[in-house]
mmCIF file of C-alpha atoms in Angstrom:
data_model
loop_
_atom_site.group_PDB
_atom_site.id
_atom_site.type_symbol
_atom_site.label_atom_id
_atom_site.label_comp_id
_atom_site.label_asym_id
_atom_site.label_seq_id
_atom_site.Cartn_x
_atom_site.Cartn_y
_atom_site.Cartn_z
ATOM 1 C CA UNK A 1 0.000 0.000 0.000
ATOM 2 C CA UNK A 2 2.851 2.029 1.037
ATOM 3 C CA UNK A 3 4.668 1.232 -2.534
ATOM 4 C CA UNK A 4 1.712 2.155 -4.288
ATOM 5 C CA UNK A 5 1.385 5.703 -2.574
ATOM 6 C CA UNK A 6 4.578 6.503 -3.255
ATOM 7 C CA UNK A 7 4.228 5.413 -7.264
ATOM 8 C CA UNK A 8 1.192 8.045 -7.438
ATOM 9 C CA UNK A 9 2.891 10.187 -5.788
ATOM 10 C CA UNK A 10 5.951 10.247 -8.214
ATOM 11 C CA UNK A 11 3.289 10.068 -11.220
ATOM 12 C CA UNK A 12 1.666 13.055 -9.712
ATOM 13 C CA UNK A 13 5.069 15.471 -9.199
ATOM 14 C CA UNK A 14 6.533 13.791 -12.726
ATOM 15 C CA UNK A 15 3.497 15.062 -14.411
ATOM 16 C CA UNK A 16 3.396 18.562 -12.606
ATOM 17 C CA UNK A 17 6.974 18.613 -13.334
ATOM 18 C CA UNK A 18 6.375 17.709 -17.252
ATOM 19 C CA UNK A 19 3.741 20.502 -17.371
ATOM 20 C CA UNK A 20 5.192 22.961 -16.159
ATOM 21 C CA UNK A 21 8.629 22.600 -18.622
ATOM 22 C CA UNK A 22 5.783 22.628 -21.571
ATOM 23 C CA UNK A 23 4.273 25.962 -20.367
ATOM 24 C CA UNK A 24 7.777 27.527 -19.968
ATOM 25 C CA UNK A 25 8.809 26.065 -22.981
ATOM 26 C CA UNK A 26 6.256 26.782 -25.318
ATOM 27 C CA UNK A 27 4.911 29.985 -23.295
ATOM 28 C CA UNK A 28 7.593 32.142 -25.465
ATOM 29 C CA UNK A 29 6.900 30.895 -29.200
ATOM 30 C CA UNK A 30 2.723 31.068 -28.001
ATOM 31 C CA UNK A 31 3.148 34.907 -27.330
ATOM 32 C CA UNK A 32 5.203 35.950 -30.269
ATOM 33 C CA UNK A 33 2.548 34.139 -32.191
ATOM 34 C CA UNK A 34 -0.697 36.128 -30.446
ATOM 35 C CA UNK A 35 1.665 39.071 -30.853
ATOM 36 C CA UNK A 36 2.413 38.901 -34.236
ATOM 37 C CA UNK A 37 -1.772 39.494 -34.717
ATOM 38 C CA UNK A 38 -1.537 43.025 -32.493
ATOM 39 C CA UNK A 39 0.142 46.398 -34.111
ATOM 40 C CA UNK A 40 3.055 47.203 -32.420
ATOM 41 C CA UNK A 41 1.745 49.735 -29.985
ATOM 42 C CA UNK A 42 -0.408 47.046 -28.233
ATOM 43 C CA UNK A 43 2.309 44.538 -28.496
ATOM 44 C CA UNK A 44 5.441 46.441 -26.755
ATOM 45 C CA UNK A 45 3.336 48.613 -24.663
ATOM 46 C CA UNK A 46 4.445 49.935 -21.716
ATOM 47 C CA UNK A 47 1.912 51.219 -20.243
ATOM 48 C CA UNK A 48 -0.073 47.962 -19.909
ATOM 49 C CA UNK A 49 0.638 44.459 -20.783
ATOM 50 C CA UNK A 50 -2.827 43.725 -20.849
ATOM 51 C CA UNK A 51 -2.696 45.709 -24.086
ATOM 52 C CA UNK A 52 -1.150 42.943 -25.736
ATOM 53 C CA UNK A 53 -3.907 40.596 -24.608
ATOM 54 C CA UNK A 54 -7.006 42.915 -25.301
ATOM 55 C CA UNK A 55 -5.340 44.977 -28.207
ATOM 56 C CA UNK A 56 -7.121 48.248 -27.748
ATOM 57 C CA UNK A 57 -4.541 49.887 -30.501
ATOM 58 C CA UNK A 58 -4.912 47.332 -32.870
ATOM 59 C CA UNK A 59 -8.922 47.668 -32.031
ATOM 60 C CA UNK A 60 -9.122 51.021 -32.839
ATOM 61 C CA UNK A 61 -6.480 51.256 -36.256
ATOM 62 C CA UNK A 62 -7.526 48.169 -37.869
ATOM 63 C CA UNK A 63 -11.457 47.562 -36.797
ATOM 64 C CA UNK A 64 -10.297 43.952 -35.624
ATOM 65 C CA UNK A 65 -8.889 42.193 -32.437
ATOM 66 C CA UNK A 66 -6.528 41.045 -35.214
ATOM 67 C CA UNK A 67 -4.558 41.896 -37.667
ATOM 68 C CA UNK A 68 -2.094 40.550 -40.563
ATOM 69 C CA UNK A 69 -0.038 43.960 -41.399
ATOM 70 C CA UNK A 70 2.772 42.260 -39.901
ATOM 71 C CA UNK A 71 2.889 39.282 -41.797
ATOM 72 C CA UNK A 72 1.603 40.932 -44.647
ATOM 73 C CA UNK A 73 4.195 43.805 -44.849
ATOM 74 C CA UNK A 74 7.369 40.974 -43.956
ATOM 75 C CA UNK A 75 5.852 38.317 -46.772
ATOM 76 C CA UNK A 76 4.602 40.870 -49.430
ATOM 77 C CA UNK A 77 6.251 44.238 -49.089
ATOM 78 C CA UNK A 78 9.603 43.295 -47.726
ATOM 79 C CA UNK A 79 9.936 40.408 -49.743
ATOM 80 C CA UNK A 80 10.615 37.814 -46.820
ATOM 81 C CA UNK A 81 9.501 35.139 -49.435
ATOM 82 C CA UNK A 82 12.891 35.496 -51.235
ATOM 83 C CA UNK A 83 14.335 34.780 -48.018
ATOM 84 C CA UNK A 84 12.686 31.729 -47.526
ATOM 85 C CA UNK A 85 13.396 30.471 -50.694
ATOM 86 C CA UNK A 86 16.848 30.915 -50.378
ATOM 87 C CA UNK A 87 16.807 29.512 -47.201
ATOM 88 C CA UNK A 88 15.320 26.099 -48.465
ATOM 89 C CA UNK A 89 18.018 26.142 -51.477
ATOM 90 C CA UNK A 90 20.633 26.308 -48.746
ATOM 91 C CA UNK A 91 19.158 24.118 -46.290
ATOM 92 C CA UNK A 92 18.486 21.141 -48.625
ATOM 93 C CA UNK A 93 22.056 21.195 -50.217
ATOM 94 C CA UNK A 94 23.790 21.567 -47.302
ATOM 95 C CA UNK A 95 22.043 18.620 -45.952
ATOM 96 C CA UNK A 96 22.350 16.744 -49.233
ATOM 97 C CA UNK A 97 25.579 17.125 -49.417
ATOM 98 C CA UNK A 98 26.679 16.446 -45.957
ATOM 99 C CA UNK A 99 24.625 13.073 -45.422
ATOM 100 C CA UNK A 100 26.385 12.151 -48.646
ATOM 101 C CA UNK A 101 29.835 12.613 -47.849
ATOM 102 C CA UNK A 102 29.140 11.958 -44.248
ATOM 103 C CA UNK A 103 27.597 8.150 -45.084
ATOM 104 C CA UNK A 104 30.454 7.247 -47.710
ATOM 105 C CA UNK A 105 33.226 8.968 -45.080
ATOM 106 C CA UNK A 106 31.412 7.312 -41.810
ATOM 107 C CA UNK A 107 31.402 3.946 -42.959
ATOM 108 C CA UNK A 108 34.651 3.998 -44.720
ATOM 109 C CA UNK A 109 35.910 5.413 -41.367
ATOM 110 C CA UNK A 110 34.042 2.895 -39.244
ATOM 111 C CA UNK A 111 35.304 -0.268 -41.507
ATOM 112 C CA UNK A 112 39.167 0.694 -41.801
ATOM 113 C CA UNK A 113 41.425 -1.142 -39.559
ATOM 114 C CA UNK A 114 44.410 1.524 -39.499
ATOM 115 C CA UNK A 115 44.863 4.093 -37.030
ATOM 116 C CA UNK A 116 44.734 6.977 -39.070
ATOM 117 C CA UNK A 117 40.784 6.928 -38.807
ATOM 118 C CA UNK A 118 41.067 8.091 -35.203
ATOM 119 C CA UNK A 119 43.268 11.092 -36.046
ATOM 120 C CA UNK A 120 40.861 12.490 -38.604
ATOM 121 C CA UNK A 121 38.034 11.862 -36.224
ATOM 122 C CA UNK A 122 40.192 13.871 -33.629
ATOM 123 C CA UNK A 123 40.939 16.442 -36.442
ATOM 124 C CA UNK A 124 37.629 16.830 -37.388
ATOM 125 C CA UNK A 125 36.536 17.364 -33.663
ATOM 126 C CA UNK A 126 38.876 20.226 -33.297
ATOM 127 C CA UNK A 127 37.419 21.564 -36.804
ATOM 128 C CA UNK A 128 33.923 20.973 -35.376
ATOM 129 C CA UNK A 129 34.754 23.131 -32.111
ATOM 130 C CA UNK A 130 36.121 25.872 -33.306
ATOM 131 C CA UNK A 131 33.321 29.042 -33.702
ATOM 132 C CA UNK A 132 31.801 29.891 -36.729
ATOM 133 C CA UNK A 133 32.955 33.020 -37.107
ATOM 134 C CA UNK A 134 37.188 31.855 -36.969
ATOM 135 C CA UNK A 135 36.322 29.861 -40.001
ATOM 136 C CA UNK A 136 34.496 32.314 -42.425
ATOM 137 C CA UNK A 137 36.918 35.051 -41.351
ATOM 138 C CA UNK A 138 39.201 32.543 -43.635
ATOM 139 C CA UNK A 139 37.208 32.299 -46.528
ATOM 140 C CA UNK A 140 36.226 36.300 -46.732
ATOM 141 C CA UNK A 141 39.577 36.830 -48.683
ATOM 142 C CA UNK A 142 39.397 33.947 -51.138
ATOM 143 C CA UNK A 143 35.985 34.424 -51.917
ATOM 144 C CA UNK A 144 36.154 38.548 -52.474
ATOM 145 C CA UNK A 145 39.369 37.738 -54.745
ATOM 146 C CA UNK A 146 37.482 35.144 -56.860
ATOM 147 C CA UNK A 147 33.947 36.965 -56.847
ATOM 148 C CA UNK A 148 31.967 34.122 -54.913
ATOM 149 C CA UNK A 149 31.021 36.445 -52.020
ATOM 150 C CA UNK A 150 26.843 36.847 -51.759
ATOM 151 C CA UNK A 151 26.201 33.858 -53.737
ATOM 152 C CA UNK A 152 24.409 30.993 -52.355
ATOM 153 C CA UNK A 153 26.876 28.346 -53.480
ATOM 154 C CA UNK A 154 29.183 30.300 -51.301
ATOM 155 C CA UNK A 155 27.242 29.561 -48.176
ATOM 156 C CA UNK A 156 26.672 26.235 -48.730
ATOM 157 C CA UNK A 157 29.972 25.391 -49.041
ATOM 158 C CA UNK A 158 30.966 26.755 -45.991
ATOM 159 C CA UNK A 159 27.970 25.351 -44.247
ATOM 160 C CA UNK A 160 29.167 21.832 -45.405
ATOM 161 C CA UNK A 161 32.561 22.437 -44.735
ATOM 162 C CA UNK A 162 31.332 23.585 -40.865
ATOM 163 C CA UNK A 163 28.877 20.344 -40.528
ATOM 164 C CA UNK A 164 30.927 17.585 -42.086
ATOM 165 C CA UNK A 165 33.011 16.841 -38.912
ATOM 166 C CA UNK A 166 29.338 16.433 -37.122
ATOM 167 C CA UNK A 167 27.981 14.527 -39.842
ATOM 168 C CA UNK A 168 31.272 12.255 -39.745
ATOM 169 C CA UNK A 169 31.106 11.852 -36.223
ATOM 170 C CA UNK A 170 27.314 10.527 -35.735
ATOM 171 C CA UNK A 171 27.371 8.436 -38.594
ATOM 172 C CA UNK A 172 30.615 7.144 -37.984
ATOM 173 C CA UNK A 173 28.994 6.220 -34.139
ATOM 174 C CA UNK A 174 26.028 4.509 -36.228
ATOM 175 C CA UNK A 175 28.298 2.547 -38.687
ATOM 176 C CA UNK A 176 30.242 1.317 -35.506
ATOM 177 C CA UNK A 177 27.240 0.078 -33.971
ATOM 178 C CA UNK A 178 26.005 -2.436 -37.124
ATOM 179 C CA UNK A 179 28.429 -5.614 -37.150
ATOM 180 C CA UNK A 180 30.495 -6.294 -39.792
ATOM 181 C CA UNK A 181 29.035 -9.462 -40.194
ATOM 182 C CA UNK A 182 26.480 -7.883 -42.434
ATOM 183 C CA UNK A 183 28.977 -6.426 -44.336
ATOM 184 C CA UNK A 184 30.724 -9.929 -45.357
ATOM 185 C CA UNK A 185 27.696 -12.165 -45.562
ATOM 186 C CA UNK A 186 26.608 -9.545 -48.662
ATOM 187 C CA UNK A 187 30.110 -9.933 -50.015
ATOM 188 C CA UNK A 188 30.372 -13.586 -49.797
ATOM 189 C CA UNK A 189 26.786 -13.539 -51.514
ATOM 190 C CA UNK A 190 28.141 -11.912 -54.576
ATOM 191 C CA UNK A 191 28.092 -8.084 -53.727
ATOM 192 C CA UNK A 192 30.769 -5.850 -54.307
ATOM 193 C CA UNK A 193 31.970 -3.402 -50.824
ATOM 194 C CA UNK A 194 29.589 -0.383 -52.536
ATOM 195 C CA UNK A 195 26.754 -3.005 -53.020
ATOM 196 C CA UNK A 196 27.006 -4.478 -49.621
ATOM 197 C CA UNK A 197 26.561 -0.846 -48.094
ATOM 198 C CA UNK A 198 23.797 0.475 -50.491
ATOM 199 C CA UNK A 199 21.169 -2.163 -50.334
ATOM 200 C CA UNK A 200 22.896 -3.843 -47.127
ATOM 201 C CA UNK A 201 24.213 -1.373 -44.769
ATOM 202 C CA UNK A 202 22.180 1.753 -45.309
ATOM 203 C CA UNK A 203 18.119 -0.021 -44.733
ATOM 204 C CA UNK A 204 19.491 -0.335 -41.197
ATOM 205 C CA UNK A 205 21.107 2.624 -41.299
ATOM 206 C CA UNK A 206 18.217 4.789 -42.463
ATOM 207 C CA UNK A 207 17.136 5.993 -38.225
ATOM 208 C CA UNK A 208 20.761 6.671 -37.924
ATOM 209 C CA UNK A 209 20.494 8.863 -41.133
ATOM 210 C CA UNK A 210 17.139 10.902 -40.426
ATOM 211 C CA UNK A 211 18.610 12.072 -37.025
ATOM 212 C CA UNK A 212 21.888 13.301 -38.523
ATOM 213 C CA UNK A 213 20.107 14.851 -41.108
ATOM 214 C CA UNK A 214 17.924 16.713 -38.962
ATOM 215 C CA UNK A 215 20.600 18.130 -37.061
ATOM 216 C CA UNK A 216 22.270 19.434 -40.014
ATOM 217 C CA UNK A 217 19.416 20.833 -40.894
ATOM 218 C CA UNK A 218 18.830 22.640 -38.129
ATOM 219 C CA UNK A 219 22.244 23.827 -38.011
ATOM 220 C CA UNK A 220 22.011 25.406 -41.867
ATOM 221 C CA UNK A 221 18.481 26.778 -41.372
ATOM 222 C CA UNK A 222 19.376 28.408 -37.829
ATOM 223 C CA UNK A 223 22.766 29.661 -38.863
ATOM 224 C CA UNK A 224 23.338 33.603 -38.572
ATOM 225 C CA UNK A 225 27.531 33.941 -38.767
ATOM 226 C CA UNK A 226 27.772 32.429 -42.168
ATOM 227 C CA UNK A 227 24.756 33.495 -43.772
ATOM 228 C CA UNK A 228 24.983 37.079 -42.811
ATOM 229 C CA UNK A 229 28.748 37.542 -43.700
ATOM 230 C CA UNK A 230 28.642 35.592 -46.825
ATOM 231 C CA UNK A 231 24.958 36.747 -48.295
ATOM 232 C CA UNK A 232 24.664 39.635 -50.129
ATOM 233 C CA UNK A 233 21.409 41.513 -49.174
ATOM 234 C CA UNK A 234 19.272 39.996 -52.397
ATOM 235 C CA UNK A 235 20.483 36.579 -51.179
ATOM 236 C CA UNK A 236 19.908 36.635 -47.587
ATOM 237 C CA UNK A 237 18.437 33.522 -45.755
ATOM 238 C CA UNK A 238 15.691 33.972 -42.884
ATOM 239 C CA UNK A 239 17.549 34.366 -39.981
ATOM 240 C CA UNK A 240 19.673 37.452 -40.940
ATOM 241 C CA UNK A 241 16.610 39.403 -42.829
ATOM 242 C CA UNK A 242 14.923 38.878 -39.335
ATOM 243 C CA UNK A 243 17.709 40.737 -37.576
ATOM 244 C CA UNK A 244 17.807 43.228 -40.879
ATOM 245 C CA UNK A 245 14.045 43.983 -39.792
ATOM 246 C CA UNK A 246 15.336 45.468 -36.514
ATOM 247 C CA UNK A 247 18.514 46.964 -37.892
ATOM 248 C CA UNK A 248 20.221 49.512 -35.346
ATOM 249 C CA UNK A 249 16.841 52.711 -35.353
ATOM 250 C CA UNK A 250 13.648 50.557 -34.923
ATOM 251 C CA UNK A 251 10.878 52.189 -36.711
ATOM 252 C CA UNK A 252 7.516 51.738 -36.795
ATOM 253 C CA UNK A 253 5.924 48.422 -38.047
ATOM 254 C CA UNK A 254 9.393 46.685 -39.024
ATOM 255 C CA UNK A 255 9.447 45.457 -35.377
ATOM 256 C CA UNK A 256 6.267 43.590 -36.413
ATOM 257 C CA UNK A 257 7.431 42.447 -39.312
ATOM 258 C CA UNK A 258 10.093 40.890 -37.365
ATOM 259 C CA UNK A 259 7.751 39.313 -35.015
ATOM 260 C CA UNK A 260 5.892 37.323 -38.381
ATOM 261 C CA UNK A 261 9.289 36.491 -39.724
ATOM 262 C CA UNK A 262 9.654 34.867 -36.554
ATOM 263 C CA UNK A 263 7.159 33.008 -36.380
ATOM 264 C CA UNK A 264 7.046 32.029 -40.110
ATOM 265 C CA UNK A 265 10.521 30.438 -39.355
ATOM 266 C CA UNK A 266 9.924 28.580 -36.451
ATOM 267 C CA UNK A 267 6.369 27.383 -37.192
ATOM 268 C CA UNK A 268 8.194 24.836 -39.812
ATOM 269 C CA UNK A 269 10.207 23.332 -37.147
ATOM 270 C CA UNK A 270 7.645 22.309 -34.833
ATOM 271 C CA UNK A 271 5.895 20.513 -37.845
ATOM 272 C CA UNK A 272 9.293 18.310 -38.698
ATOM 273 C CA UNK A 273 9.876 17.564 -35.202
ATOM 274 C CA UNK A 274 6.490 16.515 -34.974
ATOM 275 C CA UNK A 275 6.710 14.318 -37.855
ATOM 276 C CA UNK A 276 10.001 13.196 -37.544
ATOM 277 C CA UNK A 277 9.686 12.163 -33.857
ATOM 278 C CA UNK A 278 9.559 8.721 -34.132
ATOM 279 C CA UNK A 279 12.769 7.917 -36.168
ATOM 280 C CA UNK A 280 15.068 11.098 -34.034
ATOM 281 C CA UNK A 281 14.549 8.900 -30.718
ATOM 282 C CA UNK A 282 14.943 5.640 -32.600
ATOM 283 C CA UNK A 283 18.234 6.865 -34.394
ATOM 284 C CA UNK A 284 19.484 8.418 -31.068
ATOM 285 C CA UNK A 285 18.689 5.003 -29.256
ATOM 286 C CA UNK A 286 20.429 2.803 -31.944
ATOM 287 C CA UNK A 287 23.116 5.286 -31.810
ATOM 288 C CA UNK A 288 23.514 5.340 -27.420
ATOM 289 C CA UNK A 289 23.446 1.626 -28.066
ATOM 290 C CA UNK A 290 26.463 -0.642 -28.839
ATOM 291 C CA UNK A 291 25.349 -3.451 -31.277
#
């Protein structure tokens, strides 16, 4: 009886305890998105916070509890559309690109028997933990000499260049994780090494590859360092057109605008994390696991 009052009791504070890291988590992105509906007077008042609740500004100048000027003037009269698009044309190459390099490098990594496999790990650690901003410093001269700066090819080199010790380093943990038993029952079936990790290797692989690849993408459609220094203005991905919106003088309306653009970029995450829930926690379990 005792045992079973103290189970409820752990249910009951583990739940609380749950709840309450929801609210404060997703208290934040819920406001920006009820303020993103208000004009900017109701939204940063300081007379009354009520006034972003009620909205007696946006009431009185647009006949509505509501409003879309701030999406309207980001999407439409800024032009924040370019900078999505450009933002998915960096995103999906960078991710492309790294989860191919990444799988061939990993498992060639994983499946060599000399000890030169550690030191590039080790190399590409050091790479990986170095900031952002070090590295592009290093490229700015190169790329102004050879007129690649503010292209988008630009970017996504760098990008790749940034996430391929990451992308080496998970998938190499996956590859190390599937015995190489698989590997020579395909060969001693007939396949060659390539065939034996396409249509062997990689359908076990593919949890191990969905996580990875999320990260990545995360870490190209987040990114602010390489983006803004690399980008001219025409090619500019989300996040540094959101920070453009605020600039140094804030004036009225673009700090609405900037409110939308937030919320049009983060609403997208919350939908892949959604639907890629169930293969992240299986790829991170395969990859905590030693097979």
């Amino acid at each position: 009886m005792a045992a079973h009052r103290k189970s409820t009791a752990l249910v009951v504070v583990s739940t609380a305890l749950v709840a309450l890291w929801v609210i404060l988590a997703a208290f934040p992105f819920l406001w920006t998105l009820w303020g993103s509906f208000k004009v900017q007077g109701d939204f940063f008042s300081r007379s009354d916070w009520m006034n972003a609740i009620t909205g007696p500004l946006t009431q009185e100048q647009t006949g509505g509890a509501f409003t879309g000027r701030g999406y309207w003037g980001a999407w439409i009269e800024s032009g924040f559309w370019r900078n999505v698009m450009n933002t998915g044309i960096v995103v999906v190459c960078t991710v492309i690109i790294s989860l191919t390099l990444g799988t061939l490098g990993g498992y060639a990594l994983a499946r060599s028997g000399f000890r030169y496999a550690f030191w590039l790990l080790m190399i590409a650690l050091v790479f990986r933990a170095m900031p952002h901003i070090t590295l592009v410093s290093g490229y700015l001269l190169p790329f102004f000499q050879w007129n690649l700066w503010g292209h988008l090819p630009t970017a996504i080199i760098v990008l790749v260049a940034i996430n391929q010790p990451f992308t080496l380093w998970m998938l190499h943990s996956f590859f190390l994780n599937i015995p190489k038993d698989l590997d020579e029952s395909a060969m001693v079936d007939g396949c060659t090494r390539f065939q034996a990790f396409r249509h062997v290797i990689m359908p076990v692989m593919w949890p191990g590859v969905i996580t990875t690849g999320l990260f990545s993408f995360l870490l190209a459609y987040n990114d602010f360092a390489v983006t803004a220094m690399l980008l001219s203005s025409e090619n500019q991905t989300m996040v540094p057109r959101i920070a453009s919106f605020l600039g140094s003088v804030q004036q009225e309306g673009n700090v609405m605008f900037a409110v939308a653009a937030v919320v049009s970029a983060t609403a997208p995450l919350f939908v892949l994390i959604l639907f890629f829930q169930r293969q992240i926690v299986s790829g991170l379990t395969a990859g905590a696991v030693k097979g």
